[in-house]
CSV table of C-alpha atoms in Angstrom, one decimal:
chain,number,residue,atom,x,y,z
A,1,MET,CA,-11.7,5.0,-19.3
A,2,THR,CA,-8.8,7.2,-18.1
A,3,ASP,CA,-5.7,7.9,-20.2
A,4,ALA,CA,-3.6,5.9,-18.0
A,5,ALA,CA,-6.0,2.9,-18.3
A,6,ALA,CA,-6.2,3.3,-22.0
A,7,ASP,CA,-2.5,3.3,-22.4
A,8,ALA,CA,-2.3,-0.1,-20.3
A,9,ALA,CA,-5.2,-1.6,-21.8
A,10,GLN,CA,-4.9,-5.0,-23.6
A,11,PRO,CA,-6.2,-4.7,-27.4
A,12,ALA,CA,-9.2,-7.0,-27.7
A,13,ASP,CA,-7.8,-8.9,-30.7
A,14,GLU,CA,-4.4,-9.9,-28.7
A,15,PRO,CA,-4.1,-13.2,-26.9
A,16,GLU,CA,-3.9,-12.8,-23.2
A,17,ALA,CA,-0.2,-12.1,-22.3
A,18,PRO,CA,1.7,-14.6,-20.0
A,19,HIS,CA,2.1,-12.4,-17.0
A,20,LEU,CA,-1.8,-11.5,-17.1
A,21,ALA,CA,-2.7,-15.2,-17.6
A,22,LEU,CA,-0.9,-15.9,-14.3
A,23,LEU,CA,-2.2,-12.8,-12.3
A,24,ASN,CA,-5.8,-13.2,-13.6
A,25,ALA,CA,-6.0,-16.9,-12.9
A,26,GLY,CA,-8.5,-17.7,-10.0
A,27,TRP,CA,-10.5,-14.3,-10.2
A,28,SER,CA,-14.1,-14.7,-11.3
A,29,THR,CA,-15.3,-13.2,-14.4
A,30,ALA,CA,-19.0,-12.8,-13.1
A,31,TRP,CA,-19.0,-9.2,-13.9
A,32,THR,CA,-16.3,-7.1,-15.7
A,33,PRO,CA,-16.6,-3.4,-16.9
A,34,GLY,CA,-17.7,-3.7,-20.5
A,35,PRO,CA,-17.6,-1.0,-23.3
A,36,GLY,CA,-20.0,1.8,-22.9
A,37,PRO,CA,-20.4,5.5,-22.1
A,38,TRP,CA,-18.4,5.1,-18.9
A,39,ALA,CA,-15.3,4.2,-21.0
A,40,GLU,CA,-15.4,7.2,-23.4
A,41,GLY,CA,-13.7,9.9,-21.5
A,42,ALA,CA,-16.6,11.0,-19.5
A,43,PRO,CA,-16.2,12.8,-16.1
A,44,GLY,CA,-15.5,10.8,-13.2
A,45,ALA,CA,-19.0,11.2,-11.5
A,46,ASP,CA,-20.6,10.1,-15.0
A,47,ARG,CA,-18.4,7.0,-15.1
A,48,ILE,CA,-19.4,6.2,-11.7
A,49,ARG,CA,-23.2,6.6,-12.5
A,50,ALA,CA,-23.0,4.5,-15.7
A,51,LEU,CA,-21.2,1.6,-13.9
A,52,GLY,CA,-23.8,1.6,-11.3
A,53,ALA,CA,-26.5,1.5,-13.9
A,54,ASP,CA,-24.6,-1.2,-15.6
A,55,GLY,CA,-25.6,-3.6,-12.9
A,56,TYR,CA,-22.6,-3.0,-10.5
A,57,ALA,CA,-24.9,-1.5,-7.8
A,58,ALA,CA,-26.8,-4.6,-7.3
A,59,LEU,CA,-23.9,-7.1,-7.5
A,60,PRO,CA,-23.6,-8.1,-3.7
A,61,ILE,CA,-27.5,-8.3,-3.2
A,62,PRO,CA,-29.1,-11.8,-3.1
A,63,ALA,CA,-30.7,-12.8,-6.3
A,64,GLU,CA,-34.1,-13.3,-4.5
A,65,PHE,CA,-34.0,-9.4,-3.9
A,66,GLY,CA,-33.2,-8.6,-7.6
A,67,GLY,CA,-29.6,-8.5,-7.1
A,68,GLY,CA,-26.5,-10.3,-8.9
A,69,GLY,CA,-26.1,-12.8,-6.0
A,70,ALA,CA,-22.4,-12.4,-6.0
A,71,ASP,CA,-20.3,-13.6,-3.1
A,72,LEU,CA,-17.3,-11.8,-1.6
A,73,VAL,CA,-14.8,-13.2,-4.1
A,74,GLN,CA,-16.9,-12.5,-7.1
A,75,VAL,CA,-17.4,-8.9,-5.9
A,76,ALA,CA,-13.7,-8.7,-5.2
A,77,SER,CA,-13.0,-10.0,-8.7
A,78,ALA,CA,-15.3,-7.2,-10.1
A,79,GLN,CA,-13.3,-4.6,-8.1
A,80,ARG,CA,-10.0,-5.9,-9.4
A,81,ALA,CA,-11.3,-5.7,-13.0
A,82,LEU,CA,-12.4,-2.2,-12.4
A,83,GLY,CA,-9.1,-1.4,-10.6
A,84,MET,CA,-7.2,-2.2,-13.8
A,85,ALA,CA,-9.6,-0.3,-16.1
A,86,ASP,CA,-10.4,2.8,-14.0
A,87,PRO,CA,-8.7,3.1,-10.6
A,88,SER,CA,-10.7,6.3,-9.4
A,89,ALA,CA,-13.9,4.8,-10.2
A,90,ALA,CA,-12.7,1.4,-8.4
A,91,VAL,CA,-11.8,3.2,-5.1
A,92,ALA,CA,-15.1,5.1,-5.2
A,93,LEU,CA,-17.4,2.2,-6.0
A,94,ASN,CA,-15.3,-0.1,-3.5
A,95,MET,CA,-16.9,1.6,-0.7
A,96,HIS,CA,-20.5,1.1,-2.3
A,97,ALA,CA,-19.4,-2.5,-2.6
A,98,PHE,CA,-18.3,-2.8,1.0
A,99,THR,CA,-21.4,-1.2,2.4
A,100,VAL,CA,-23.9,-3.2,0.4
A,101,GLY,CA,-22.0,-6.4,0.7
A,102,LEU,CA,-22.0,-5.8,4.5
A,103,MET,CA,-25.7,-5.3,4.4
A,104,ALA,CA,-26.3,-8.5,2.6
A,105,ASP,CA,-24.0,-10.4,4.9
A,106,TYR,CA,-25.9,-8.9,7.8
A,107,TRP,CA,-29.3,-10.0,6.3
A,108,ARG,CA,-27.9,-13.6,5.8
A,109,ARG,CA,-26.9,-13.8,9.3
A,110,HIS,CA,-30.2,-12.3,10.8
A,111,ARG,CA,-32.9,-12.9,8.2
A,112,ASP,CA,-34.6,-9.6,9.3
A,113,SER,CA,-36.5,-6.9,7.6
A,114,SER,CA,-33.0,-5.3,6.3
A,115,TRP,CA,-34.1,-7.4,3.1
A,116,MET,CA,-36.4,-4.5,2.1
A,117,LEU,CA,-33.5,-2.0,1.9
A,118,LEU,CA,-31.6,-4.4,-0.2
A,119,GLU,CA,-34.5,-4.9,-2.6
A,120,GLY,CA,-34.9,-1.3,-2.9
A,121,ILE,CA,-31.3,-0.6,-3.8
A,122,ALA,CA,-31.4,-3.5,-6.4
A,123,ARG,CA,-34.7,-2.3,-7.9
A,124,THR,CA,-33.5,1.4,-8.3
A,125,GLY,CA,-29.8,0.8,-8.9
A,126,ALA,CA,-29.0,3.2,-6.1
A,127,LEU,CA,-25.3,3.8,-5.1
A,128,VAL,CA,-24.6,4.0,-1.5
A,129,ALA,CA,-21.8,6.1,-0.1
A,130,SER,CA,-20.0,4.9,3.1
A,131,ALA,CA,-19.8,7.6,5.5
A,132,PHE,CA,-18.0,6.2,8.4
A,133,ALA,CA,-14.6,8.2,8.2
A,134,GLU,CA,-14.5,11.5,10.3
A,135,PRO,CA,-12.2,14.3,10.4
A,136,GLY,CA,-9.8,14.8,13.3
A,137,GLY,CA,-7.3,12.0,12.8
A,138,SER,CA,-8.5,9.4,15.4
A,139,PRO,CA,-6.7,6.2,14.8
A,140,ASN,CA,-9.7,4.3,16.2
A,141,PHE,CA,-12.0,4.1,13.4
A,142,MET,CA,-14.7,2.3,15.3
A,143,SER,CA,-15.3,5.6,17.3
A,144,SER,CA,-18.0,7.8,15.8
A,145,ARG,CA,-18.0,11.5,16.8
A,146,SER,CA,-21.5,12.1,15.1
A,147,GLU,CA,-24.4,12.5,17.4
A,148,ALA,CA,-27.8,10.8,17.0
A,149,VAL,CA,-30.7,12.2,19.2
A,150,ARG,CA,-33.8,9.9,19.5
A,151,THR,CA,-37.0,11.3,18.0
A,152,ALA,CA,-40.6,10.0,17.9
A,153,LYS,CA,-40.0,8.6,14.4
A,154,GLY,CA,-36.2,7.9,14.3
A,155,TYR,CA,-33.2,10.0,15.1
A,156,ARG,CA,-31.8,13.5,14.4
A,157,ILE,CA,-28.2,13.2,13.4
A,158,SER,CA,-25.5,15.8,13.2
A,159,GLY,CA,-21.8,15.4,12.4
A,160,VAL,CA,-19.1,15.5,9.7
A,161,LYS,CA,-17.9,12.6,7.5
A,162,PHE,CA,-14.7,13.1,5.6
A,163,PRO,CA,-13.4,11.7,3.4
A,164,CYS,CA,-16.5,10.3,1.8
A,165,SER,CA,-16.3,8.7,-1.8
A,166,LEU,CA,-19.5,8.9,-4.0
A,167,ALA,CA,-20.3,12.2,-2.2
A,168,THR,CA,-22.5,13.5,-5.0
A,169,THR,CA,-23.2,10.5,-7.1
A,170,ALA,CA,-24.7,8.4,-4.2
A,171,THR,CA,-28.3,8.2,-3.7
A,172,LEU,CA,-28.1,6.6,-0.1
A,173,VAL,CA,-25.5,7.3,2.6
A,174,CYS,CA,-24.7,4.7,5.1
A,175,LEU,CA,-23.5,6.2,8.2
A,176,THR,CA,-22.5,5.6,11.9
A,177,ALA,CA,-23.4,7.8,14.9
A,178,ARG,CA,-23.5,7.6,18.6
A,179,VAL,CA,-26.8,7.9,20.3
A,180,THR,CA,-26.7,10.8,22.7
A,181,GLY,CA,-26.9,9.9,26.2
A,182,THR,CA,-26.3,6.1,25.6
A,183,ASP,CA,-23.6,3.7,25.0
A,184,GLU,CA,-25.1,2.6,21.8
A,185,THR,CA,-24.1,3.3,18.1
A,186,ILE,CA,-26.4,3.1,15.2
A,187,LEU,CA,-25.8,2.1,11.6
A,188,ALA,CA,-28.4,3.6,9.2
A,189,LEU,CA,-29.2,4.6,5.6
A,190,CYS,CA,-29.9,8.1,4.9
A,191,PRO,CA,-31.1,9.5,1.6
A,192,ARG,CA,-28.4,12.0,0.3
A,193,ALA,CA,-31.1,14.5,-0.5
A,194,SER,CA,-32.2,14.8,3.1
A,195,PRO,CA,-32.6,18.4,4.3
A,196,GLY,CA,-29.6,19.2,6.3
A,197,LEU,CA,-27.2,17.0,4.6
A,198,THR,CA,-24.6,19.0,2.5
A,199,VAL,CA,-21.7,18.2,0.4
A,200,GLU,CA,-18.5,20.7,0.7
A,201,GLY,CA,-15.4,20.9,-1.2
A,202,GLU,CA,-13.5,18.0,-2.5
A,203,TRP,CA,-10.8,15.6,-1.3
A,204,ALA,CA,-7.5,17.3,-2.2
A,205,SER,CA,-5.8,14.1,-3.0
A,206,LEU,CA,-2.6,13.6,-5.3
A,207,GLY,CA,-4.3,10.5,-6.9
A,208,MET,CA,-7.8,9.2,-7.5
A,209,THR,CA,-9.0,12.7,-8.5
A,210,SER,CA,-11.9,11.4,-10.1
A,211,SER,CA,-13.4,9.1,-7.2
A,212,ASP,CA,-16.0,11.8,-6.1
A,213,THR,CA,-14.8,12.3,-2.7
A,214,ALA,CA,-15.6,15.0,-0.6
A,215,ARG,CA,-17.0,16.2,2.9
A,216,LEU,CA,-20.5,15.5,4.1
A,217,VAL,CA,-21.9,17.8,6.7
A,218,LEU,CA,-25.2,16.6,8.7
A,219,ALA,CA,-26.9,19.3,10.6
A,220,ASP,CA,-30.1,17.8,12.5
A,221,VAL,CA,-30.6,15.3,9.5
A,222,GLN,CA,-33.9,13.3,10.2
A,223,VAL,CA,-33.3,9.6,9.7
A,224,ASP,CA,-36.5,7.4,9.7
A,225,ASP,CA,-36.2,4.5,12.2
A,226,ARG,CA,-37.0,2.0,9.3
A,227,LEU,CA,-33.6,2.7,7.9
A,228,VAL,CA,-31.7,1.9,10.9
A,229,PHE,CA,-30.6,-1.6,10.3
A,230,HIS,CA,-28.3,-2.2,13.3
A,231,ARG,CA,-27.8,-0.9,16.8
A,232,GLY,CA,-25.3,-1.9,19.4
A,233,PRO,CA,-22.9,-1.0,22.0
A,234,ALA,CA,-20.4,1.7,20.9
A,235,ASP,CA,-16.7,0.7,20.4
A,236,VAL,CA,-17.4,-3.1,20.8
A,237,ILE,CA,-15.9,-5.6,18.5
A,238,ASP,CA,-19.0,-7.7,17.5
A,239,GLU,CA,-19.8,-9.9,14.5
A,240,ASN,CA,-20.7,-6.8,12.4
A,241,VAL,CA,-17.2,-5.1,12.9
A,242,ILE,CA,-15.6,-8.6,12.1
A,243,SER,CA,-17.6,-9.0,8.9
A,244,GLY,CA,-17.2,-5.3,7.8
A,245,MET,CA,-13.7,-5.6,8.5
A,246,VAL,CA,-13.2,-8.8,6.3
A,247,TRP,CA,-15.3,-7.3,3.4
A,248,PHE,CA,-13.2,-4.1,3.5
A,249,ALA,CA,-9.9,-5.7,3.5
A,250,VAL,CA,-10.8,-8.1,0.8
A,251,LEU,CA,-12.3,-5.7,-1.4
A,252,LEU,CA,-9.8,-3.2,-0.9
A,253,THR,CA,-7.0,-5.5,-1.7
A,254,ALA,CA,-8.5,-6.6,-4.8
A,255,THR,CA,-9.0,-3.0,-5.9
A,256,TYR,CA,-5.5,-2.1,-5.6
A,257,HIS,CA,-4.4,-5.4,-6.8
A,258,GLY,CA,-6.0,-4.3,-10.1
A,259,VAL,CA,-4.3,-0.9,-9.9
A,260,LEU,CA,-0.8,-2.5,-9.6
A,261,SER,CA,-1.7,-5.2,-12.1
A,262,GLY,CA,-2.3,-2.4,-14.5
A,263,LEU,CA,1.1,-0.7,-13.8
A,264,LEU,CA,2.9,-4.2,-14.0
A,265,ASP,CA,1.3,-4.8,-17.4
A,266,LEU,CA,2.5,-1.4,-18.6
A,267,ALA,CA,6.0,-2.2,-17.4
A,268,HIS,CA,6.0,-5.6,-19.3
A,269,ARG,CA,4.7,-3.9,-22.5
A,270,GLN,CA,7.3,-1.2,-22.2
A,271,VAL,CA,10.1,-3.8,-21.9
A,272,ALA,CA,8.8,-5.9,-24.7
A,273,ALA,CA,8.4,-3.0,-27.0
A,274,ALA,CA,12.0,-2.0,-26.4
A,275,GLY,CA,13.3,-5.7,-26.5
A,276,ALA,CA,15.6,-4.9,-23.4
A,277,TYR,CA,15.2,-7.6,-21.0
A,278,GLY,CA,18.4,-8.7,-19.2
A,279,ALA,CA,18.3,-7.8,-15.4
A,280,ARG,CA,14.6,-6.2,-15.9
A,281,THR,CA,13.3,-9.9,-16.4
A,282,ALA,CA,14.1,-10.5,-12.8
A,283,LEU,CA,12.5,-7.4,-11.7
A,284,LEU,CA,9.4,-8.1,-13.6
A,285,GLY,CA,9.4,-11.5,-12.1
A,286,ARG,CA,9.7,-10.4,-8.7
A,287,ALA,CA,6.8,-7.7,-8.9
A,288,THR,CA,4.7,-10.4,-10.6
A,289,ARG,CA,5.5,-12.9,-7.9
A,290,GLU,CA,4.4,-10.2,-5.1
A,291,LEU,CA,1.0,-9.8,-6.9
A,292,LEU,CA,0.6,-13.5,-7.4
A,293,THR,CA,1.1,-14.0,-3.6
A,294,LEU,CA,-1.3,-11.1,-2.7
A,295,GLY,CA,-4.0,-12.1,-5.1
A,296,GLY,CA,-4.0,-15.7,-3.6
A,297,ALA,CA,-4.2,-14.4,-0.1
A,298,CYS,CA,-7.1,-12.0,-0.9
A,299,ARG,CA,-9.1,-14.8,-2.6
A,300,GLN,CA,-8.5,-17.4,0.1
A,301,LEU,CA,-9.6,-15.0,2.9
A,302,GLY,CA,-12.8,-14.2,1.0
A,303,ALA,CA,-13.4,-17.9,0.5
A,304,ASP,CA,-12.6,-19.0,3.8
A,305,ALA,CA,-14.7,-16.2,5.4
A,306,GLY,CA,-17.6,-17.2,3.2
A,307,SER,CA,-17.5,-20.8,4.0
A,308,GLY,CA,-16.9,-20.3,7.7
A,309,ALA,CA,-13.5,-21.9,7.7
A,310,ILE,CA,-12.4,-18.8,9.5
A,311,ALA,CA,-14.5,-16.8,11.8
A,312,GLY,CA,-14.7,-14.4,14.9
A,313,ARG,CA,-11.6,-12.8,16.1
A,314,ALA,CA,-9.4,-15.1,13.8
A,315,ALA,CA,-11.1,-13.6,10.9
A,316,LEU,CA,-10.5,-10.3,12.1
A,317,ALA,CA,-6.9,-10.8,12.8
A,318,ALA,CA,-6.7,-12.3,9.2
A,319,ALA,CA,-8.4,-9.2,7.6
A,320,VAL,CA,-6.1,-6.6,9.2
A,321,ALA,CA,-3.1,-8.7,8.3
A,322,LEU,CA,-4.3,-8.7,4.6
A,323,ARG,CA,-4.9,-5.0,4.8
A,324,ALA,CA,-1.2,-4.5,6.1
A,325,THR,CA,0.3,-6.7,3.7
A,326,LEU,CA,-1.4,-4.9,0.9
A,327,SER,CA,0.5,-1.7,1.8
A,328,ASP,CA,3.9,-3.7,2.1
A,329,THR,CA,3.2,-5.3,-1.1
A,330,ARG,CA,2.5,-2.2,-3.1
A,331,ASP,CA,5.8,-0.7,-1.8
A,332,ARG,CA,7.8,-4.0,-2.9
A,333,VAL,CA,6.3,-3.8,-6.4
A,334,LEU,CA,7.0,-0.3,-6.8
A,335,SER,CA,10.6,-0.9,-5.8
A,336,ALA,CA,10.9,-3.4,-8.3
A,337,LEU,CA,9.3,-1.6,-11.2
A,338,THR,CA,10.9,1.9,-10.7
A,339,PRO,CA,14.2,0.9,-12.4
A,340,VAL,CA,12.2,-1.0,-15.0
A,341,ILE,CA,9.8,1.8,-16.0
A,342,GLY,CA,12.3,4.7,-15.2
A,343,SER,CA,11.6,8.2,-15.8
A,344,ARG,CA,8.1,7.6,-17.1
A,345,LEU,CA,7.0,7.1,-13.5
A,346,TYR,CA,7.6,10.9,-12.8
A,347,GLY,CA,6.5,12.4,-16.2
A,348,ARG,CA,3.5,14.6,-16.3
A,349,GLY,CA,0.9,12.8,-18.5
A,350,GLN,CA,2.5,9.5,-18.5
A,351,ALA,CA,0.3,6.5,-17.6
A,352,ALA,CA,2.8,5.0,-15.3
A,353,ALA,CA,3.0,8.2,-13.3
A,354,SER,CA,-0.6,8.3,-12.9
A,355,LEU,CA,-0.9,4.9,-11.6
A,356,LEU,CA,2.1,5.5,-9.3
A,357,VAL,CA,0.1,8.2,-7.8
A,358,ASP,CA,-3.2,6.4,-7.5
A,359,SER,CA,-1.4,3.4,-5.8
A,360,LEU,CA,-0.1,5.8,-3.1
A,361,ALA,CA,-3.6,6.0,-1.7
A,362,VAL,CA,-3.5,2.6,-0.4
A,363,HIS,CA,-1.5,3.7,2.5
A,364,HIS,CA,-4.3,6.4,3.5
A,365,HIS,CA,-7.0,3.6,4.3
A,366,PRO,CA,-7.8,2.4,7.9
A,367,PRO,CA,-6.7,0.8,10.1
A,368,SER,CA,-3.4,2.4,10.4
A,369,LEU,CA,-0.4,-0.3,9.6
A,370,LEU,CA,0.7,0.0,13.4
A,371,THR,CA,-2.8,-0.7,14.5
A,372,CYS,CA,-3.1,-3.8,12.3
A,373,ASP,CA,0.1,-5.2,13.6
A,374,ASP,CA,-1.0,-4.8,17.1
A,375,VAL,CA,-4.4,-6.4,16.4
A,376,VAL,CA,-2.7,-9.5,14.9
A,377,GLY,CA,-0.1,-9.4,17.9
A,378,ALA,CA,-2.8,-9.3,20.4
A,379,PHE,CA,-4.8,-12.2,19.0
A,380,CYS,CA,-1.8,-14.3,18.8
A,381,THR,CA,-0.7,-13.6,22.4
A,382,GLY,CA,-4.2,-13.9,23.7
A,383,ARG,CA,-4.5,-10.4,24.7
A,384,GLU,CA,-7.7,-8.4,24.3
A,385,ILE,CA,-8.0,-6.8,20.6
A,386,SER,CA,-8.4,-3.0,20.4
A,387,PHE,CA,-8.4,-0.4,17.6
A,388,ASP,CA,-7.7,2.3,20.0
A,389,PRO,CA,-3.8,2.9,20.4
A,390,ALA,CA,-4.4,4.7,23.5
A,391,GLY,CA,-6.3,1.6,25.2
């Protein structure tokens, strides 16, 4: 456990505080990070590996393949719990949960041979890195610059993926690449130890410094055709893009909901210890209200998508709306808590300062806020949805 998380943690023998009872209501407890080596000040990579071995790696995989059988809301609940306990590990493992959850959802829709990949992940406890992001700053996150050249047994892939969490701790890498000479994009798994795949540097971020994020460089990496579980037209919004966006938005929101809940808990404890309420009571109430609403919206989208109550482009619009609302809510929560916590938000070594910086990373994730609003607006006005702002 990080120092920040340790300072904000609820002692085991204390009853649940009222603000936490309110914020925790509705979240599943199918899996929560328990005590163990991961929580004893180990380096980030070791904490991540220990969590994966503790059952987290297989959480979204159907039980029939040896997994935890967790649905989207249950996986999101695990991410939120982890976000409160260890923000860096939560951000890193969020991409594993997203990738494996998307694979499980793909299998449920297609009932194809991808079950073998899921079974292998569950059996070995493998962590899967999500290598979709690429350098260059393209706002169109659906567009891949990596090239896949067809070979007799699969593909030869070259490209750069950055930033990529779980860069050294993952066993497998899930990546996208555009097939040379076609309009097709593939989605495939690649063993991280493959010849030609190297890890370079680290993500020079202000927060989340233990998320094992770095640059992956692929130079003529051979990928077996059996590890390709989806092929489709490049830059087309299909059911896989929609499913991926829903899983990503729900899990991302839950992760940062946990980070912000930890900061709010710290603020409540600081005020209670000082006995200095007054105007701080309303500010604490405002921040709690913001997180209560965000949490409800996150769980509702996860449940509605799982039941089929929302689907297609409506689900896509709802997902990007949730992602943008997460950023807005983060800023409103910090605005309310800044005068409550005071200078501890900016002091070196302070738990509050660490959580403040960690929460800033929420603005880094795709799609951009402008793109999110454009997608929602396009859906509501009957225009074609595009993630390319130049389109």
